[in-house]
Coordinates of C-alpha atoms in Angstrom, one line a residue:
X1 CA 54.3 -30.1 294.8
X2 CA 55.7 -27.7 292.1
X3 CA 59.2 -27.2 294.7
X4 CA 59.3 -31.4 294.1
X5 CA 58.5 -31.4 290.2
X6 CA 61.7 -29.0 290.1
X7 CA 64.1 -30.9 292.2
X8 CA 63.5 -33.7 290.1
X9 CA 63.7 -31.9 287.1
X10 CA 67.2 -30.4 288.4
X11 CA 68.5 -34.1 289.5
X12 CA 67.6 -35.0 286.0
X13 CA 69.5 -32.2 284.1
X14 CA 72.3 -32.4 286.1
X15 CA 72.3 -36.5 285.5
X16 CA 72.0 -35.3 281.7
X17 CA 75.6 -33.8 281.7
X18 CA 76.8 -36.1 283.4
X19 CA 76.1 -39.3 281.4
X20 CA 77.6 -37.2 278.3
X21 CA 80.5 -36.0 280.4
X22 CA 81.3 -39.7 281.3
X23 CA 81.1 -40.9 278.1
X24 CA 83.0 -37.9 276.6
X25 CA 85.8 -38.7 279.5
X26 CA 85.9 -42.5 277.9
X27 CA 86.3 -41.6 274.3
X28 CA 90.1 -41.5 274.5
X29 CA 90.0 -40.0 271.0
X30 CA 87.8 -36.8 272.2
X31 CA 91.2 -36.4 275.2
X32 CA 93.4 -37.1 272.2
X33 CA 91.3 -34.3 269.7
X34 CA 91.6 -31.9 272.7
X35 CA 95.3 -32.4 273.2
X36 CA 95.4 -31.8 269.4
X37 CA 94.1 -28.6 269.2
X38 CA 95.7 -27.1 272.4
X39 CA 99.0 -27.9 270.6
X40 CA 98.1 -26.8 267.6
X41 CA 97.1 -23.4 268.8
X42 CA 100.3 -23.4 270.8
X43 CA 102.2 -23.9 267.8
X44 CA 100.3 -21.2 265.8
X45 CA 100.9 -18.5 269.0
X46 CA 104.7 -19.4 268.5
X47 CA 104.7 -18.6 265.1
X48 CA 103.5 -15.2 265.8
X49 CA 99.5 -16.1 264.6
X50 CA 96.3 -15.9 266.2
X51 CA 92.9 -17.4 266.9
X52 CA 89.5 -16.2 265.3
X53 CA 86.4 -17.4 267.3
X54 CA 82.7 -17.4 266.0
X55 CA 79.2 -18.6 266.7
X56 CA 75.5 -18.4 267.2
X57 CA 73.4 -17.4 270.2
X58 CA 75.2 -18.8 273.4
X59 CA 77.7 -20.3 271.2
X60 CA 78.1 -16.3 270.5
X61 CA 78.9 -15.9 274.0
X62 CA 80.8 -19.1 274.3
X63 CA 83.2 -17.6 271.6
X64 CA 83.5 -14.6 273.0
X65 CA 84.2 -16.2 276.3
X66 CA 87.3 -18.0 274.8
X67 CA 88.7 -15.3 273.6
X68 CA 88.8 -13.3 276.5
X69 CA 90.5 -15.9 278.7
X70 CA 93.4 -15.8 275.7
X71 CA 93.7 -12.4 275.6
X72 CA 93.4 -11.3 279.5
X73 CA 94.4 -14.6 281.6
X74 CA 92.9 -18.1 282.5
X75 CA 94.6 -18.9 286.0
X76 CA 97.4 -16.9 286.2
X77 CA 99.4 -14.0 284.8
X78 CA 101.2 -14.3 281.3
X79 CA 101.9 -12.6 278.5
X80 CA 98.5 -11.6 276.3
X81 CA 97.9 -14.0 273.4
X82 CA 96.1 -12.6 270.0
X83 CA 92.5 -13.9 269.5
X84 CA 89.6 -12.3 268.1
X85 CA 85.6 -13.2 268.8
X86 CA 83.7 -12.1 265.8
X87 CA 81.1 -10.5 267.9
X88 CA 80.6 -6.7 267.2
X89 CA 77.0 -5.5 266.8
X90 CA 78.3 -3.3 264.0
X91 CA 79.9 -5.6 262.2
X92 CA 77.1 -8.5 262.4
X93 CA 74.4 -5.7 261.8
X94 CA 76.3 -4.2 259.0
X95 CA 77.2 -7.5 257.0
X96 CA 73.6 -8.7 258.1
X97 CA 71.6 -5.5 256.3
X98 CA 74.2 -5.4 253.3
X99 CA 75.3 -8.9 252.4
X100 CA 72.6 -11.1 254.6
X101 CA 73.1 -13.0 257.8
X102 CA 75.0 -15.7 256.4
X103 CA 78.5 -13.7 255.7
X104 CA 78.4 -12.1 259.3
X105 CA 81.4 -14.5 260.2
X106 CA 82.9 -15.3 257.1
X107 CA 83.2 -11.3 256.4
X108 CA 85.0 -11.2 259.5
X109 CA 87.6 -13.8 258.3
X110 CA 88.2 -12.3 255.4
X111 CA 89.1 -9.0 257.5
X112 CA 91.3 -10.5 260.4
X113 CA 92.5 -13.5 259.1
X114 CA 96.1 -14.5 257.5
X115 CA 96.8 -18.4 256.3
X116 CA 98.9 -19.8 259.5
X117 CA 95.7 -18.8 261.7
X118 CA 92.9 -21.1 262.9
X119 CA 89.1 -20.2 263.0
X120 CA 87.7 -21.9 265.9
X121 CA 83.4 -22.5 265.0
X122 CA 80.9 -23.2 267.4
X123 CA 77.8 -25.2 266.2
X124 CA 75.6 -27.1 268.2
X125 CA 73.6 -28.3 265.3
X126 CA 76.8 -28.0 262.4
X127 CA 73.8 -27.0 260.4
X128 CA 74.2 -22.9 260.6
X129 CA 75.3 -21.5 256.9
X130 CA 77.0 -18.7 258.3
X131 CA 79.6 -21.0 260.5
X132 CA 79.9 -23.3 257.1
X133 CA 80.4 -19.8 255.1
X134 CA 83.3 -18.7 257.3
X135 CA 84.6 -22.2 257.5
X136 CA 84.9 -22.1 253.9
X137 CA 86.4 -18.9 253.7
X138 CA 88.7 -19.7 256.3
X139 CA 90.3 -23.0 254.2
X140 CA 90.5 -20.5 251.4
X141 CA 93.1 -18.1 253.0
X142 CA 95.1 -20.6 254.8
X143 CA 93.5 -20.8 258.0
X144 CA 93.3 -24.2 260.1
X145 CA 89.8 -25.1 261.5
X146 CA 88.9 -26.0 264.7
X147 CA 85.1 -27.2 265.1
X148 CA 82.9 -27.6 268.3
X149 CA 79.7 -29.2 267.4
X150 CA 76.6 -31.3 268.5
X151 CA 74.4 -33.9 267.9
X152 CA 75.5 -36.0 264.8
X153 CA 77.8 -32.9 263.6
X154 CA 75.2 -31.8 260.8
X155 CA 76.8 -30.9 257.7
X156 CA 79.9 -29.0 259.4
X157 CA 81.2 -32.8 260.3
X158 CA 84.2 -34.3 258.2
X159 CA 85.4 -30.1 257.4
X160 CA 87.6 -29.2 260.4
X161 CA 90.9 -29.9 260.7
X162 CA 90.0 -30.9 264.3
X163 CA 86.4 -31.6 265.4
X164 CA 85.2 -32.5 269.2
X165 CA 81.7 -33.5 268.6
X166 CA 79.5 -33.9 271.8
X167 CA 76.0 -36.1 271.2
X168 CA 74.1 -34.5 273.3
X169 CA 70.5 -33.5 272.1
X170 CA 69.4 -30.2 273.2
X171 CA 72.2 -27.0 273.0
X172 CA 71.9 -26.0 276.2
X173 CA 74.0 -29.3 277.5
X174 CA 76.2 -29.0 274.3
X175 CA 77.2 -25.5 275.0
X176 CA 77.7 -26.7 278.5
X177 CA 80.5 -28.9 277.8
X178 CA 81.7 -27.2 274.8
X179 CA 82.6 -24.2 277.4
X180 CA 84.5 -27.2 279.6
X181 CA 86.3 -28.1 276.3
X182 CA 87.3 -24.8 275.5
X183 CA 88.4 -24.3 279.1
X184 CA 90.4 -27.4 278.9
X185 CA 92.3 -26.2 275.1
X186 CA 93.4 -22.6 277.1
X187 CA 94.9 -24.6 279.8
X188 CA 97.1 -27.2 277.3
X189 CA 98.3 -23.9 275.6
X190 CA 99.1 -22.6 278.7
X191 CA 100.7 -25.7 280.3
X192 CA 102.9 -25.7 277.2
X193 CA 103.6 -21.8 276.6
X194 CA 104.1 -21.1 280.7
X195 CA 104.6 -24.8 282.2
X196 CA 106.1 -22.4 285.4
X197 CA 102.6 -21.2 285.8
X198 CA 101.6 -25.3 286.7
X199 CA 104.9 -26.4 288.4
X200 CA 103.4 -28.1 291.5

């Protein structure tokens, strides 16, 4: 009885992402958003700038994952590009102890980054203070601000410079198809930095 419960429980989840993934693949202006930012960041590596990532929890992770695919490769070899995930335990434990958890990011901003940049923010509820503390230091040196959030976009909504939103209602199937997004932004910057890596 308990093996059934669970299939059904699994059919349901996976059901979950797909009715937000379908309606995300029908918003032409979440494609459009997307397209946006891979340009954007495109335009910022040409120009001899870089990416800062940050978030919470798996949005931590989700950052972290980003930057990695930038700076190692996504599907196939090409020349490293510069982006930092603000994920140190020393840092966040040091800022945390001496200034309190809501300047772990925004510390970090301050430290790496130079106007012509972009902060890319994850937030599945656009409610954390530290994300809106680094946004706002970010718009204060220069920086352009890319925001992945959730739900109705909580108070991070309407301060991005680009913003994919996803409704969803619990984080797990937020970060879920935030990942997919961020996937989908490395392979527009590739496509337009190495289009002989896609030539078909």
């Amino acid at each position: 009885m308990l093996q059934v419960k669970l299939s059904n429980r699994i059919q349901e989840a996976m059901e979950e992402g797909l009715i937000l993934l379908q309606d995300l693949i029908a918003d032409s202006k979440k494609i459009t958003i997307l397209s946006q930012m891979g340009e954007k960041l495109a335009d910022v590596y040409r120009n001899g700038g870089k990416v800062i990532a940050c978030g919470n929890g798996g949005s931590s992770t989700d950052a972290s994952h980003f930057a990695e695919e930038l700076t190692g490769q996504f599907r196939k070899p090409r020349p490293a590009l510069p982006a930092i995930a603000l994920t140190d335990a020393a840092h966040i434990t040091c800022v945390a102890n001496d200034m309190g958890f809501d300047e772990i990011f925004s510390r970090g901003v301050a430290a790496f980054g130079k106007s012509g940049d972009i902060l890319l923010a994850l937030s599945t509820s656009g409610n954390s203070p530290n994300i809106i503390r680094a946004v706002e230091e970010a718009k204060s040196k220069g920086l352009s601000v890319f925001l992945f959030l959730g739900r109705d976009g909580g108070k991070l909504k309407g301060k991005g410079d680009f913003e994919f939103l996803v409704p969803g209602s619990t984080s797990d199937r937020i970060q879920e198809l935030h990942m997919m997004a961020l996937h989908i932004v490395i392979e527009c910057v590739e496509r337009i930095l190495n289009p002989e890596n896609y030539l078909e």
